[in-house]
Structures are given as structure tokens and as C-alpha cells.
Short mmCIF file of C-alpha atoms in Angstrom, two decimals:
data_model
loop_
_atom_site.label_atom_id
_atom_site.label_comp_id
_atom_site.label_asym_id
_atom_site.label_seq_id
_atom_site.Cartn_x
_atom_site.Cartn_y
_atom_site.Cartn_z
CA UNK V 1 -13.39 -42.13 -18.35
CA UNK V 2 -14.93 -43.62 -14.87
CA UNK V 3 -18.44 -43.25 -14.47
CA UNK V 4 -20.04 -40.99 -11.39
CA UNK V 5 -22.59 -42.19 -9.48
CA UNK V 6 -26.09 -40.37 -8.95
CA UNK V 7 -25.00 -39.05 -5.43
CA UNK V 8 -21.80 -37.96 -6.27
CA UNK V 9 -22.88 -35.69 -9.25
CA UNK V 10 -25.49 -33.88 -7.60
CA UNK V 11 -23.25 -32.99 -5.09
CA UNK V 12 -21.02 -31.88 -7.76
CA UNK V 13 -23.47 -29.97 -9.18
CA UNK V 14 -24.52 -28.41 -5.92
CA UNK V 15 -21.11 -27.30 -5.18
CA UNK V 16 -20.71 -25.87 -8.80
CA UNK V 17 -24.35 -23.97 -8.60
CA UNK V 18 -22.78 -22.32 -5.35
CA UNK V 19 -19.79 -21.35 -6.65
CA UNK V 20 -21.30 -19.87 -9.75
CA UNK V 21 -24.20 -17.74 -7.43
CA UNK V 22 -21.42 -16.63 -5.41
CA UNK V 23 -18.86 -15.53 -7.83
CA UNK V 24 -20.36 -12.27 -8.69
CA UNK V 25 -20.91 -11.63 -5.00
CA UNK V 26 -17.14 -11.89 -3.90
CA UNK V 27 -16.21 -8.19 -3.70
CA UNK V 28 -14.37 -7.99 -0.16
CA UNK V 29 -11.67 -10.49 -1.34
CA UNK V 30 -8.42 -9.88 -3.70
CA UNK V 31 -9.51 -13.09 -6.00
CA UNK V 32 -9.89 -11.87 -9.49
CA UNK V 33 -12.99 -13.90 -10.94
CA UNK V 34 -12.50 -13.02 -14.80
CA UNK V 35 -10.26 -15.90 -16.07
CA UNK V 36 -10.35 -18.76 -18.51
CA UNK V 37 -8.22 -21.34 -18.74
CA UNK V 38 -10.02 -23.82 -20.62
CA UNK V 39 -7.37 -24.31 -23.03
CA UNK V 40 -5.17 -26.41 -20.21
CA UNK V 41 -8.02 -29.20 -19.38
CA UNK V 42 -5.90 -31.27 -20.93
CA UNK V 43 -3.25 -30.99 -18.98
CA UNK V 44 -5.04 -32.17 -15.29
CA UNK V 45 -4.94 -35.87 -17.38
CA UNK V 46 -0.72 -35.82 -16.08
CA UNK V 47 0.97 -35.35 -12.53
CA UNK V 48 3.81 -32.70 -13.80
CA UNK V 49 5.52 -31.53 -10.96
CA UNK V 50 7.87 -28.90 -10.24
CA UNK V 51 10.27 -30.20 -7.64
CA UNK V 52 13.21 -28.34 -7.16
CA UNK V 53 15.23 -25.07 -8.68
CA UNK V 54 13.10 -23.72 -11.46
CA UNK V 55 16.59 -23.11 -12.97
CA UNK V 56 18.65 -26.53 -12.62
CA UNK V 57 17.78 -29.58 -14.52
CA UNK V 58 15.76 -32.34 -12.97
CA UNK V 59 15.69 -35.67 -13.30
CA UNK V 60 11.59 -35.34 -12.99
CA UNK V 61 11.38 -34.75 -16.75
CA UNK V 62 6.96 -34.12 -16.20
CA UNK V 63 7.88 -30.07 -14.66
CA UNK V 64 6.78 -26.60 -16.55
CA UNK V 65 9.94 -25.18 -15.03
CA UNK V 66 10.58 -23.71 -18.61
CA UNK V 67 7.41 -21.97 -17.95
CA UNK V 68 8.24 -20.81 -14.56
CA UNK V 69 11.47 -19.64 -15.67
CA UNK V 70 9.59 -17.00 -18.31
CA UNK V 71 7.15 -16.08 -15.62
CA UNK V 72 9.89 -15.30 -13.04
CA UNK V 73 11.60 -13.37 -15.69
CA UNK V 74 8.21 -11.40 -16.63
CA UNK V 75 8.05 -10.40 -12.56
CA UNK V 76 11.94 -9.32 -12.99
CA UNK V 77 11.11 -7.23 -15.23
CA UNK V 78 8.36 -5.74 -13.90
CA UNK V 79 9.89 -5.19 -10.35
CA UNK V 80 12.95 -3.16 -12.31
CA UNK V 81 15.49 -6.42 -11.59
CA UNK V 82 17.59 -7.60 -14.21
CA UNK V 83 17.06 -11.05 -15.36
CA UNK V 84 20.64 -12.09 -15.40
CA UNK V 85 20.66 -11.31 -11.22
CA UNK V 86 17.08 -12.39 -10.70
CA UNK V 87 15.78 -15.79 -9.31
CA UNK V 88 12.64 -16.84 -8.01
CA UNK V 89 9.78 -19.35 -8.11
CA UNK V 90 5.99 -19.80 -8.45
CA UNK V 91 4.81 -20.21 -4.78
CA UNK V 92 1.53 -21.53 -3.18
CA UNK V 93 0.28 -17.72 -2.65
CA UNK V 94 1.76 -14.74 -0.83
CA UNK V 95 2.12 -16.14 2.90
CA UNK V 96 4.66 -18.97 1.31
CA UNK V 97 6.04 -15.55 -0.64
CA UNK V 98 6.90 -13.83 2.53
CA UNK V 99 8.20 -16.72 4.23
CA UNK V 100 10.49 -17.13 1.59
CA UNK V 101 11.60 -13.26 1.87
CA UNK V 102 12.00 -13.17 5.71
CA UNK V 103 13.97 -16.80 5.80
CA UNK V 104 16.47 -15.39 3.37
CA UNK V 105 16.71 -11.93 5.45
CA UNK V 106 17.31 -14.21 8.75
CA UNK V 107 19.92 -16.70 6.99
CA UNK V 108 22.08 -13.37 6.02
CA UNK V 109 21.54 -11.68 9.45
CA UNK V 110 20.84 -14.76 11.95
CA UNK V 111 20.64 -11.73 14.75
CA UNK V 112 18.43 -8.96 13.03
CA UNK V 113 15.58 -7.78 13.93
CA UNK V 114 12.44 -7.80 12.03
CA UNK V 115 10.11 -4.24 12.05
CA UNK V 116 6.95 -4.59 10.44
CA UNK V 117 3.51 -2.54 11.43
CA UNK V 118 0.34 -3.16 12.42
CA UNK V 119 -1.29 -3.04 9.58
CA UNK V 120 1.29 -5.82 7.84
CA UNK V 121 -0.70 -9.16 6.48
CA UNK V 122 -1.87 -11.97 9.53
CA UNK V 123 0.64 -14.62 8.20
CA UNK V 124 4.12 -12.61 8.90
CA UNK V 125 3.06 -12.73 12.71
CA UNK V 126 2.82 -16.89 12.26
CA UNK V 127 6.10 -16.87 9.97
CA UNK V 128 7.98 -14.75 12.47
CA UNK V 129 6.77 -17.27 15.06
CA UNK V 130 7.86 -20.39 13.14
CA UNK V 131 11.25 -19.02 11.82
CA UNK V 132 11.89 -17.86 15.66
CA UNK V 133 13.32 -14.42 14.57
CA UNK V 134 13.43 -11.43 16.96
CA UNK V 135 10.37 -8.91 16.12
CA UNK V 136 9.11 -5.37 16.95
CA UNK V 137 5.72 -4.07 15.71
CA UNK V 138 5.28 -0.52 14.24
CA UNK V 139 2.77 1.52 14.57
CA UNK V 140 0.46 2.43 11.11
CA UNK V 141 -0.80 5.59 10.49
CA UNK V 142 -4.44 6.10 9.93
CA UNK V 143 -4.25 5.63 6.31
CA UNK V 144 -2.68 2.53 7.19
CA UNK V 145 0.96 3.33 5.80
CA UNK V 146 3.53 2.89 8.54
CA UNK V 147 4.59 5.18 11.03
CA UNK V 148 7.96 6.66 10.23
CA UNK V 149 8.69 8.37 13.48
CA UNK V 150 7.76 5.13 15.37
CA UNK V 151 10.00 3.14 13.12
CA UNK V 152 12.98 5.80 13.50
CA UNK V 153 12.52 5.62 17.39
CA UNK V 154 12.56 2.03 17.48
CA UNK V 155 15.33 1.18 14.88
CA UNK V 156 17.42 3.86 16.96
CA UNK V 157 16.88 1.98 20.01
CA UNK V 158 18.22 -1.27 18.37
CA UNK V 159 20.50 0.10 15.90
CA UNK V 160 23.32 -2.52 17.53
CA UNK V 161 21.42 -5.37 15.73
CA UNK V 162 20.76 -5.83 11.80
CA UNK V 163 17.37 -4.81 10.43
CA UNK V 164 14.88 -6.92 8.77
CA UNK V 165 12.10 -4.67 7.30
CA UNK V 166 8.70 -5.51 6.01
CA UNK V 167 7.62 -3.22 3.17
CA UNK V 168 3.72 -3.26 2.82
CA UNK V 169 3.17 -3.00 -1.28
CA UNK V 170 -0.76 -2.43 -0.91
CA UNK V 171 -1.73 -3.15 3.22
CA UNK V 172 -4.61 -5.61 3.27
CA UNK V 173 -7.11 -3.64 4.65
CA UNK V 174 -6.59 -0.46 3.55
CA UNK V 175 -3.92 -0.61 0.37
CA UNK V 176 -1.58 1.76 1.95
CA UNK V 177 2.01 1.56 0.66
CA UNK V 178 4.81 2.00 2.27
CA UNK V 179 7.44 4.31 1.11
CA UNK V 180 10.83 2.45 1.02
CA UNK V 181 12.69 5.24 -0.18
CA UNK V 182 11.84 6.89 3.75
CA UNK V 183 12.80 3.60 5.22
CA UNK V 184 16.16 3.49 3.23
CA UNK V 185 16.64 7.53 4.29
CA UNK V 186 16.62 5.79 8.24
CA UNK V 187 18.29 3.52 7.83
CA UNK V 188 21.17 5.65 6.49
CA UNK V 189 20.59 8.66 9.27
CA UNK V 190 21.06 6.04 11.82
CA UNK V 191 24.17 4.74 9.62
CA UNK V 192 22.82 1.24 9.57
CA UNK V 193 24.74 -0.86 7.05
CA UNK V 194 23.63 -4.30 7.71
CA UNK V 195 19.60 -4.41 6.61
CA UNK V 196 17.37 -6.56 4.33
CA UNK V 197 14.11 -5.36 3.21
CA UNK V 198 11.27 -7.82 1.73
CA UNK V 199 8.11 -6.36 0.33
CA UNK V 200 4.99 -8.12 0.53
CA UNK V 201 3.41 -6.73 -2.67
CA UNK V 202 0.55 -9.29 -2.97
CA UNK V 203 -2.18 -6.81 -4.60
CA UNK V 204 -0.24 -4.05 -5.53
CA UNK V 205 2.41 -5.98 -7.25
CA UNK V 206 0.26 -6.37 -9.99
CA UNK V 207 -1.22 -3.19 -9.65
CA UNK V 208 1.86 -0.40 -9.55
CA UNK V 209 3.75 -1.36 -12.47
CA UNK V 210 0.88 -0.15 -14.71
CA UNK V 211 -0.18 3.01 -13.73
CA UNK V 212 1.70 6.07 -14.62
CA UNK V 213 2.63 7.28 -11.55
CA UNK V 214 3.56 4.55 -9.21
CA UNK V 215 4.85 4.57 -5.59
CA UNK V 216 8.15 3.14 -5.16
CA UNK V 217 7.78 -0.84 -5.26
CA UNK V 218 10.55 -2.15 -7.21
CA UNK V 219 14.30 -3.43 -6.62
CA UNK V 220 15.57 0.49 -7.78
CA UNK V 221 13.64 1.21 -4.57
CA UNK V 222 15.55 -1.02 -2.38
CA UNK V 223 13.73 -4.38 -2.42
CA UNK V 224 15.91 -7.48 -1.89
CA UNK V 225 12.90 -9.58 -1.90
CA UNK V 226 9.37 -9.24 -2.79
CA UNK V 227 6.52 -12.01 -3.25
CA UNK V 228 3.41 -11.46 -5.63
CA UNK V 229 0.06 -13.10 -5.42
CA UNK V 230 -1.33 -14.66 -9.10
CA UNK V 231 -4.71 -16.14 -7.48
CA UNK V 232 -5.33 -12.02 -7.14
CA UNK V 233 -5.07 -9.61 -10.22
CA UNK V 234 -4.21 -11.75 -12.18
CA UNK V 235 -6.51 -14.59 -11.39
CA UNK V 236 -6.52 -18.53 -10.72
CA UNK V 237 -8.62 -20.92 -9.47
CA UNK V 238 -6.10 -22.08 -7.16
CA UNK V 239 -4.02 -19.75 -4.75
CA UNK V 240 -0.11 -19.30 -6.68
CA UNK V 241 1.63 -16.73 -6.41
CA UNK V 242 5.55 -15.76 -6.95
CA UNK V 243 8.79 -15.05 -4.97
CA UNK V 244 11.79 -12.96 -6.32
CA UNK V 245 15.05 -12.04 -5.05
CA UNK V 246 18.88 -11.73 -6.18
CA UNK V 247 20.53 -14.73 -7.40
CA UNK V 248 23.72 -13.98 -5.25
CA UNK V 249 21.25 -14.58 -1.67
CA UNK V 250 19.75 -18.09 -3.34
CA UNK V 251 23.21 -19.63 -2.37
CA UNK V 252 23.06 -19.46 1.38
CA UNK V 253 20.03 -21.92 1.50
CA UNK V 254 20.90 -23.84 -1.28
CA UNK V 255 21.42 -27.57 -1.22
CA UNK V 256 22.02 -30.75 -4.03
CA UNK V 257 19.55 -33.46 -3.96
CA UNK V 258 21.18 -36.34 -5.81
CA UNK V 259 18.12 -38.62 -6.03
CA UNK V 260 15.79 -35.70 -8.08
CA UNK V 261 19.49 -34.30 -9.79
CA UNK V 262 18.31 -31.14 -8.60
CA UNK V 263 18.63 -28.05 -6.14
CA UNK V 264 17.09 -27.88 -3.30
CA UNK V 265 16.15 -23.80 -2.88
CA UNK V 266 12.50 -23.28 -2.51
CA UNK V 267 10.49 -24.11 0.72
CA UNK V 268 8.16 -26.80 -0.50
CA UNK V 269 9.95 -30.16 -2.21
CA UNK V 270 7.37 -31.05 -4.19
CA UNK V 271 5.75 -28.06 -6.47
CA UNK V 272 2.41 -27.49 -8.28
CA UNK V 273 3.42 -27.32 -11.96
CA UNK V 274 0.37 -26.13 -13.30
CA UNK V 275 -0.40 -22.35 -11.65
CA UNK V 276 3.29 -22.11 -13.37
CA UNK V 277 2.02 -22.83 -16.72
CA UNK V 278 -1.64 -20.85 -15.61
CA UNK V 279 0.58 -17.78 -14.74
CA UNK V 280 2.68 -18.25 -18.12
CA UNK V 281 -0.88 -18.76 -20.29
CA UNK V 282 -2.39 -15.67 -18.48
CA UNK V 283 0.47 -13.41 -19.86
CA UNK V 284 0.65 -14.87 -23.17
CA UNK V 285 -3.45 -14.08 -23.31
CA UNK V 286 -3.42 -10.66 -21.55
CA UNK V 287 0.74 -9.03 -22.25
CA UNK V 288 1.83 -6.49 -20.17
CA UNK V 289 -0.71 -3.89 -22.00
CA UNK V 290 -3.47 -5.91 -21.48
CA UNK V 291 -2.67 -6.01 -17.74
CA UNK V 292 -2.67 -2.01 -18.18
CA UNK V 293 -6.07 -2.03 -19.77
CA UNK V 294 -7.39 -4.37 -16.82
CA UNK V 295 -5.62 -2.37 -13.90
CA UNK V 296 -6.75 1.15 -15.38
CA UNK V 297 -10.46 -0.23 -15.20
CA UNK V 298 -10.10 -1.76 -11.74
CA UNK V 299 -8.87 1.61 -10.42
CA UNK V 300 -11.80 3.58 -12.84
CA UNK V 301 -14.32 0.99 -10.91
CA UNK V 302 -12.69 1.87 -7.54
CA UNK V 303 -13.42 5.84 -7.78
CA UNK V 304 -16.33 5.08 -9.01
CA UNK V 305 -17.35 3.43 -5.60
CA UNK V 306 -15.54 6.00 -3.98
CA UNK V 307 -17.99 8.57 -5.68
CA UNK V 308 -21.02 6.32 -5.59
CA UNK V 309 -20.85 5.87 -1.46
CA UNK V 310 -19.55 9.50 -0.95
CA UNK V 311 -22.64 10.69 -3.34
CA UNK V 312 -24.93 8.99 -0.92
CA UNK V 313 -23.99 9.85 2.29
CA UNK V 314 -21.56 6.95 3.04
CA UNK V 315 -17.69 8.12 3.47
CA UNK V 316 -15.64 5.86 1.57
CA UNK V 317 -12.05 6.59 0.15
CA UNK V 318 -8.96 4.71 -0.81
CA UNK V 319 -5.27 5.39 -0.67
CA UNK V 320 -3.78 6.54 -4.25
CA UNK V 321 -2.95 3.61 -7.17
CA UNK V 322 -4.94 1.78 -4.60
CA UNK V 323 -8.35 -0.48 -6.25
CA UNK V 324 -9.11 -1.07 -2.09
CA UNK V 325 -11.80 0.79 -1.34
CA UNK V 326 -13.17 1.80 2.90
CA UNK V 327 -15.82 2.56 4.34
CA UNK V 328 -17.89 1.87 7.76
CA UNK V 329 -18.50 -1.38 8.40
CA UNK V 330 -22.33 -1.70 7.35
CA UNK V 331 -24.40 -4.78 8.41
CA UNK V 332 -23.62 -8.45 9.03
CA UNK V 333 -26.45 -9.62 6.57
CA UNK V 334 -24.71 -7.16 4.02
CA UNK V 335 -21.19 -8.66 4.88
CA UNK V 336 -22.02 -11.92 4.44
CA UNK V 337 -24.07 -11.35 1.51
CA UNK V 338 -21.25 -9.41 -0.54
CA UNK V 339 -18.52 -11.51 1.13
CA UNK V 340 -17.24 -8.11 2.32
CA UNK V 341 -13.89 -8.16 4.51
CA UNK V 342 -14.64 -6.64 7.94
CA UNK V 343 -12.20 -5.54 10.94
CA UNK V 344 -13.44 -3.27 13.65
CA UNK V 345 -15.39 -0.11 12.84
CA UNK V 346 -14.39 -0.82 8.46
CA UNK V 347 -15.09 -2.52 6.05
CA UNK V 348 -13.80 -2.79 2.26
CA UNK V 349 -14.37 -3.89 -0.77
CA UNK V 350 -11.89 -4.43 -4.27
CA UNK V 351 -12.14 -3.14 -7.83
CA UNK V 352 -11.54 -6.64 -8.87
CA UNK V 353 -11.73 -7.43 -12.61
CA UNK V 354 -15.00 -8.94 -12.13
CA UNK V 355 -16.62 -6.15 -9.90
CA UNK V 356 -18.65 -4.08 -12.11
CA UNK V 357 -20.36 -0.47 -11.72
CA UNK V 358 -23.85 -2.34 -11.46
CA UNK V 359 -22.24 -4.56 -8.63
CA UNK V 360 -20.73 -1.67 -6.66
CA UNK V 361 -24.28 0.45 -7.52
CA UNK V 362 -25.73 -2.93 -5.68
CA UNK V 363 -23.46 -3.15 -2.55
CA UNK V 364 -23.89 0.83 -2.05
CA UNK V 365 -28.04 0.50 -2.57
CA UNK V 366 -27.78 -2.53 0.20
CA UNK V 367 -25.46 -0.53 3.05
CA UNK V 368 -28.36 2.26 2.95
CA UNK V 369 -31.16 0.32 3.11
CA UNK V 370 -28.53 -1.60 6.04
CA UNK V 371 -28.69 2.26 7.73
CA UNK V 372 -32.13 3.30 7.74
CA UNK V 373 -32.82 -0.33 8.82
CA UNK V 374 -30.79 0.32 11.94
CA UNK V 375 -29.96 4.00 12.04
CA UNK V 376 -28.97 4.09 15.64
CA UNK V 377 -26.31 1.26 15.01
CA UNK V 378 -25.28 1.89 11.50
CA UNK V 379 -25.74 -1.44 11.45
#
């Protein structure tokens, strides 16, 4: 074991103290802090690499492809896609998952127009620049859900082009879910036969499968691909996620790479082999029933937060089946203390598994004190 010099150890200790003190003040961003992967620490002594297609053998044998395939299968089940028809892989996070879905859509319809709402995650605009895809932004409703009338009229005007639609299954700021059924009806009414629907389900993709009355969210609702984050509701010390699509689509981009003996079907070459192991281990720990309990408690805490804010005279709300609670933007001091996510005149907190009712009480109390200190500005 390599010894660490005193100065280096002091810096590491300081960083660790910072992380520990900030852990329970992380309420504005969807990163679950409740996880324990200590059983996997021995694997950090090796250099595994999930290069290439997880469903194809590789000459690089130090990998976790077997666990990755099981994770993909679990997500296929949750997203109502037959495992025989499903293909996917563990990504570096939601942005890569969105890029993969839009990449497949563009390869299927090179002359297609991408439609997305103004509440779509900021990564999508960047992705569309990289892919050089034609695109049109659609207005959103106040709830964060897409404006279906604007979508209808915009597609009608451009109905000679294939449609590539990005459905928000839980928008970033407001947790809104676009109604894929209504989108499909628009396409049917306009007799659009060439279309591709990608779903950004970064957070709600691990929420809706575990609630009693979910909005339509799976492949049975019309998805062609979906991106779900792993470090959000599941929890992970490093960003990760799952990209899931239909096996028949992947052949459009696959090519064989001889020197590693694998099919190249992902966006990256060398891929993280530890995150698939972590996601697999999380499902081994909790199981689907365990995640149902976790999600149920998160929704209960979100309901408590809305009530606690409103009872204190601070208007707050959340969308159905959402763990995202929206309220007026507080002072910068409160935003920084609780790592809240602000946007224009609103902010939100997200009831992740580590966010307790006691933490909610402290956030609300700080917001109240902030209003009393600066009543004219609300800051």
C-alpha cells in the first residue's frame, strides 16, 4: 500500500469533511445520498472496461457485461419492453442517454425535424448542435408540460418532414410529464407515419414504475428509446444512467471492431465497468419492492413539503407523481445553503431518499426568515 504524505492526507481529509457537511444540505438537485457500495470497494483495485456492446463478446475479458445485461433487462421490464426486443447499455448519465436516442432517431430519419419543449433539459440543445439536426422548440404550459396546440400547429406546418419528438418524463425544474398519448394522437390526426419518440426520463423513469396510477411512460405508450439516470433515484457516487431502445434499431449504427473482438454500438468506446456493477448491486440490495417503498416515501415527503410551505404562507406546488416541489425563489443565501435549484422567479427542492421531513422544516423556516428580512423583494 502506497503511503500518503501528510499534506496530501490533510487535503483529502478536508475535502471529505466538506462532502460530509454538504450531504444533508443537498436538496435542490436529484442526487440520492443514501447508498452504500462499500462491498464493491475491492473492485477498485482492478481496471475493468465494458468496451463495446454489452450483448456481444469482447477480447477484453475484465468487464461487467453480464451485470450490465441484467440491469438493461430490469429497465426493459420497468419500461414495458420485451427483453427479447430490448437493447441498451449503462451510460455516463442522462446527457449521453439523450444523445444516443436522438442519434438513433437521426439515423432513421436523416431529414427529420426534432421537436422539444422549452422546459426540455439544456443538454438537448447542445446535442442537437453536435448532431446538426433540424429542430424547433415548442412552448410549454405553466405546469412545464408541453403546449399541445403549439405542437400540433408547428408539426402541421412542417408535416412533409419526419417527426423526431422528445418527450419529457419529468421536466428538470417542475417535474412535468408530457402526455405521449396526446402526442401520438397529433401524429395520427396529421397522418404522420414517419416518426420517432425519445423519452427523457432521467428522474421520473425511476418513479413512475413504482406508483399506483402513473402517467403513460413506457414503450407501450409509444417510446422508441428512453434515457434514465442511475445516480438520481437509485444513487451512485458517480454519474451514470441507462439508454434503452429496440434491438432492431441498433443494427443501423453497429459495426465490428476486430482488435477488441466486439460490436461498436454505443457512443463511447471504453466504458465504465463499475457503474453497471453498482446499479446491479443496488437492485440486488433493494429489489423492485424496495424501490417501490423508497419512491413511496419520497412522494410522501414531497407532499409534506408542499403542505409545510403552504401552511407557512409560501405558495408551493408539485405535478402529479412528482418528487419536485416548486416555490418562489428565496434569497441567494438560502439557495446556497441548501443547494437549491433556481430559475427566474422560482426555485425547487427535490424529495430524494436522503431528504427528510426535518430537513424540509429547516428549509421552510429559512425561507420564512429570508422573507422577513427582505419583505419588499422576497429575498
